[in-house]
Tab-separated table of C-alpha atoms in Angstrom:
chain	number	residue	atom	x	y	z
H	1245	MET	CA	-0.041	-0.292	0.497
H	1246	LYS	CA	1.270	3.622	-1.099
H	1247	PHE	CA	1.391	5.554	1.858
H	1248	ASN	CA	-0.895	8.064	0.057
H	1249	GLN	CA	-3.094	5.251	0.183
H	1250	TYR	CA	-3.164	5.301	3.690
H	1251	VAL	CA	-7.117	6.488	5.448
H	1252	GLY	CA	-4.784	8.076	8.292
H	1253	ARG	CA	-2.741	9.523	6.070
H	1254	ASN	CA	-6.261	11.332	4.413
H	1255	MET	CA	-7.619	12.125	7.420
H	1256	SER	CA	-5.169	13.483	8.236
H	1257	ASN	CA	-4.482	15.848	5.480
H	1258	ILE	CA	-8.178	17.038	4.866
H	1259	THR	CA	-7.720	18.289	8.715
H	1260	LYS	CA	-4.392	20.005	8.144
H	1261	HIS	CA	-6.540	21.603	5.064
H	1262	PHE	CA	-9.801	22.604	7.328
H	1263	LYS	CA	-7.251	23.840	9.518
H	1264	ILE	CA	-5.720	26.230	6.968
H	1265	TYR	CA	-8.958	26.996	5.957
H	1266	PHE	CA	-10.450	28.578	9.227
H	1267	ASN	CA	-7.405	30.252	9.801
H	1268	TYR	CA	-7.274	31.864	6.380
H	1269	GLY	CA	-10.855	32.718	7.282
H	1270	LEU	CA	-10.789	33.827	11.018
H	1271	LYS	CA	-7.101	36.058	10.700
H	1272	PRO	CA	-9.179	39.109	8.948
H	1273	TYR	CA	-11.053	38.699	13.259
H	1274	GLY	CA	-7.597	38.284	14.745
H	1275	LEU	CA	-7.835	34.964	15.347
H	1276	THR	CA	-6.640	31.089	15.140
H	1277	ALA	CA	-8.580	27.951	14.131
H	1278	SER	CA	-8.071	26.860	17.570
H	1279	GLN	CA	-9.221	29.816	18.978
H	1280	GLY	CA	-12.030	29.625	16.785
H	1281	VAL	CA	-12.246	25.584	17.553
H	1282	VAL	CA	-12.556	26.581	21.381
H	1283	LEU	CA	-15.191	29.160	20.621
H	1284	LEU	CA	-17.529	27.045	18.506
H	1285	VAL	CA	-16.822	23.880	21.259
H	1286	LEU	CA	-18.341	26.688	24.178
H	1287	TYR	CA	-21.244	28.162	22.197
H	1288	GLY	CA	-23.823	26.033	24.020
H	1289	ASN	CA	-21.847	24.789	26.628
H	1290	ASP	CA	-20.952	27.602	28.964
H	1291	GLY	CA	-19.403	26.805	32.025
H	1292	VAL	CA	-17.483	23.793	31.296
H	1293	ASN	CA	-13.531	23.878	32.652
H	1294	GLN	CA	-9.697	23.618	30.455
H	1295	GLU	CA	-9.841	20.058	31.745
H	1296	GLN	CA	-13.327	19.374	30.069
H	1297	LEU	CA	-12.255	21.638	26.761
H	1298	ILE	CA	-8.635	19.285	26.421
H	1299	GLU	CA	-11.062	16.490	26.955
H	1300	VAL	CA	-13.064	17.105	23.999
H	1301	LEU	CA	-10.842	18.866	21.794
H	1302	ASN	CA	-7.402	16.197	22.345
H	1303	TYR	CA	-5.755	19.614	22.927
H	1304	ASP	CA	-2.205	19.510	24.545
H	1305	LYS	CA	-3.027	21.218	28.384
H	1306	SER	CA	-0.178	23.869	27.309
H	1307	VAL	CA	-1.624	24.506	24.040
H	1308	MET	CA	-4.958	24.902	25.775
H	1309	ALA	CA	-3.783	27.180	28.038
H	1310	ARG	CA	-2.597	29.624	25.850
H	1311	VAL	CA	-5.573	29.697	23.684
H	1312	VAL	CA	-7.453	30.179	27.005
H	1313	LYS	CA	-5.685	32.990	27.722
H	1314	SER	CA	-5.875	34.365	24.557
H	1315	LEU	CA	-9.300	34.251	24.028
H	1316	VAL	CA	-9.514	35.747	27.625
H	1317	GLU	CA	-7.039	38.339	26.851
H	1318	LEU	CA	-9.540	39.193	23.650
H	1319	GLY	CA	-12.378	39.247	25.577
H	1320	TYR	CA	-13.942	36.561	23.360
H	1321	ILE	CA	-14.562	34.636	27.241
H	1322	GLU	CA	-13.977	34.444	30.863
H	1323	ARG	CA	-12.532	32.489	33.545
H	1324	ARG	CA	-15.161	32.424	36.547
H	1325	VAL	CA	-14.568	30.932	39.554
H	1326	ASN	CA	-16.190	27.627	40.406
H	1327	PRO	CA	-18.804	27.940	43.144
H	1328	LYS	CA	-18.547	24.604	43.771
H	1329	ASP	CA	-14.468	24.507	44.187
H	1330	LYS	CA	-12.859	27.701	44.681
H	1331	ARG	CA	-9.910	26.427	43.389
H	1332	ALA	CA	-11.056	26.109	39.861
H	1333	TYR	CA	-12.464	28.335	36.893
H	1334	GLU	CA	-15.182	27.630	34.419
H	1335	LEU	CA	-14.939	29.160	31.188
H	1336	TYR	CA	-17.392	31.654	29.757
H	1337	LEU	CA	-18.552	33.160	26.550
H	1338	THR	CA	-18.750	36.823	26.522
H	1339	ASN	CA	-20.982	39.114	24.474
H	1340	LYS	CA	-18.244	39.273	22.154
H	1341	MET	CA	-18.465	35.944	20.745
H	1342	ASP	CA	-22.032	37.568	18.956
H	1343	GLU	CA	-20.023	39.365	16.479
H	1344	ILE	CA	-18.005	36.737	15.773
H	1345	LYS	CA	-20.346	33.748	15.828
H	1346	PRO	CA	-22.289	34.163	12.764
H	1347	VAL	CA	-18.323	34.468	10.813
H	1348	ILE	CA	-17.457	30.987	11.898
H	1349	PHE	CA	-20.758	29.378	11.881
H	1350	ASP	CA	-20.611	30.209	7.934
H	1351	LEU	CA	-16.825	29.242	7.601
H	1352	LEU	CA	-18.176	26.274	8.704
H	1353	LYS	CA	-20.927	25.848	6.136
H	1354	GLU	CA	-19.069	26.538	3.579
H	1355	TRP	CA	-16.341	24.511	4.267
H	1356	ASP	CA	-18.635	21.619	4.465
H	1357	LYS	CA	-21.069	22.683	1.755
H	1358	SER	CA	-18.100	23.078	-0.709
H	1359	LEU	CA	-16.046	19.060	0.284
H	1360	MET	CA	-19.747	17.653	0.513
H	1361	GLU	CA	-21.430	18.898	-2.627
H	1362	PHE	CA	-20.570	16.558	-4.880
H	1363	LEU	CA	-21.840	13.585	-2.869
H	1364	THR	CA	-25.605	11.879	-2.633
H	1365	GLU	CA	-27.636	12.093	0.384
H	1366	GLU	CA	-26.410	8.138	0.565
H	1367	GLU	CA	-22.928	8.753	0.276
H	1368	LEU	CA	-23.054	11.349	2.567
H	1369	LEU	CA	-24.730	9.154	5.413
H	1370	LEU	CA	-22.836	6.266	4.864
H	1371	LEU	CA	-19.710	8.531	5.139
H	1372	ASN	CA	-20.520	10.357	8.188
H	1373	GLY	CA	-21.252	6.741	9.536
H	1374	THR	CA	-18.067	5.399	9.079
H	1375	ILE	CA	-16.356	8.542	10.259
H	1376	GLU	CA	-17.662	7.980	13.138
H	1377	LYS	CA	-16.814	4.417	13.275
H	1378	ILE	CA	-12.973	5.034	12.616
H	1379	ASN	CA	-13.466	7.925	15.420
H	1380	LYS	CA	-14.703	5.628	18.178
H	1381	ARG	CA	-12.187	3.257	17.244
H	1382	ALA	CA	-9.223	5.506	16.635
H	1383	GLN	CA	-10.039	6.652	20.589
H	1384	LEU	CA	-9.800	3.630	22.106
H	1385	LYS	CA	-6.783	3.034	20.359
H	1386	SER	CA	-5.663	6.574	21.832
H	1387	LYS	CA	-6.329	6.022	24.650
H	1388	GLU	CA	-5.165	2.514	24.909
H	1389	MET	CA	-1.399	3.710	23.901
H	1390	LYS	CA	-1.553	6.202	26.014
H	1391	GLU	CA	-2.829	3.859	29.361
H	1392	ASN	CA	0.404	1.566	27.738
H	1393	TYR	CA	3.158	4.145	28.019
H	1394	GLU	CA	1.879	5.656	31.470
H	1395	SER	CA	2.419	1.725	32.591
H	1396	GLY	CA	5.559	1.217	31.113
H	1397	LYS	CA	4.523	-0.843	28.709
H	1398	ARG	CA	5.897	1.031	25.753
H	1399	LYS	CA	9.350	2.650	25.750
H	1400	SER	CA	9.468	6.126	24.643
């Protein structure tokens, strides 16, 4: 099998191209793709903490800390002390999100439409179902690898 025939490589390339697309789409607003994705996750999920964002997005802790810090500095989110645990913080979108929300959602719709417009509804359903299966398996394998590494079964 040639390297360009591997499913993982193709999916990785799609992700890279999305990041490039999203970066350039958000650049006029002073945002990056990573920041846009975090805002997207927070939309409708106010009150989550950084650990929950890390779990959802699979970002490195240091990357997430930088992204959250930058979004706080830009005024898109605020950190509030968790009333149940004064040592923990919850993240909330500010009204500034109202300005950028249509841009983010329009970029996502445009991206999806441009990639999927040549597929039939049946092909799209099959593709989504297949990707969901692959994603679940990928989550399982990455969790397994992490646990093996942390338990010393794999060398670094």
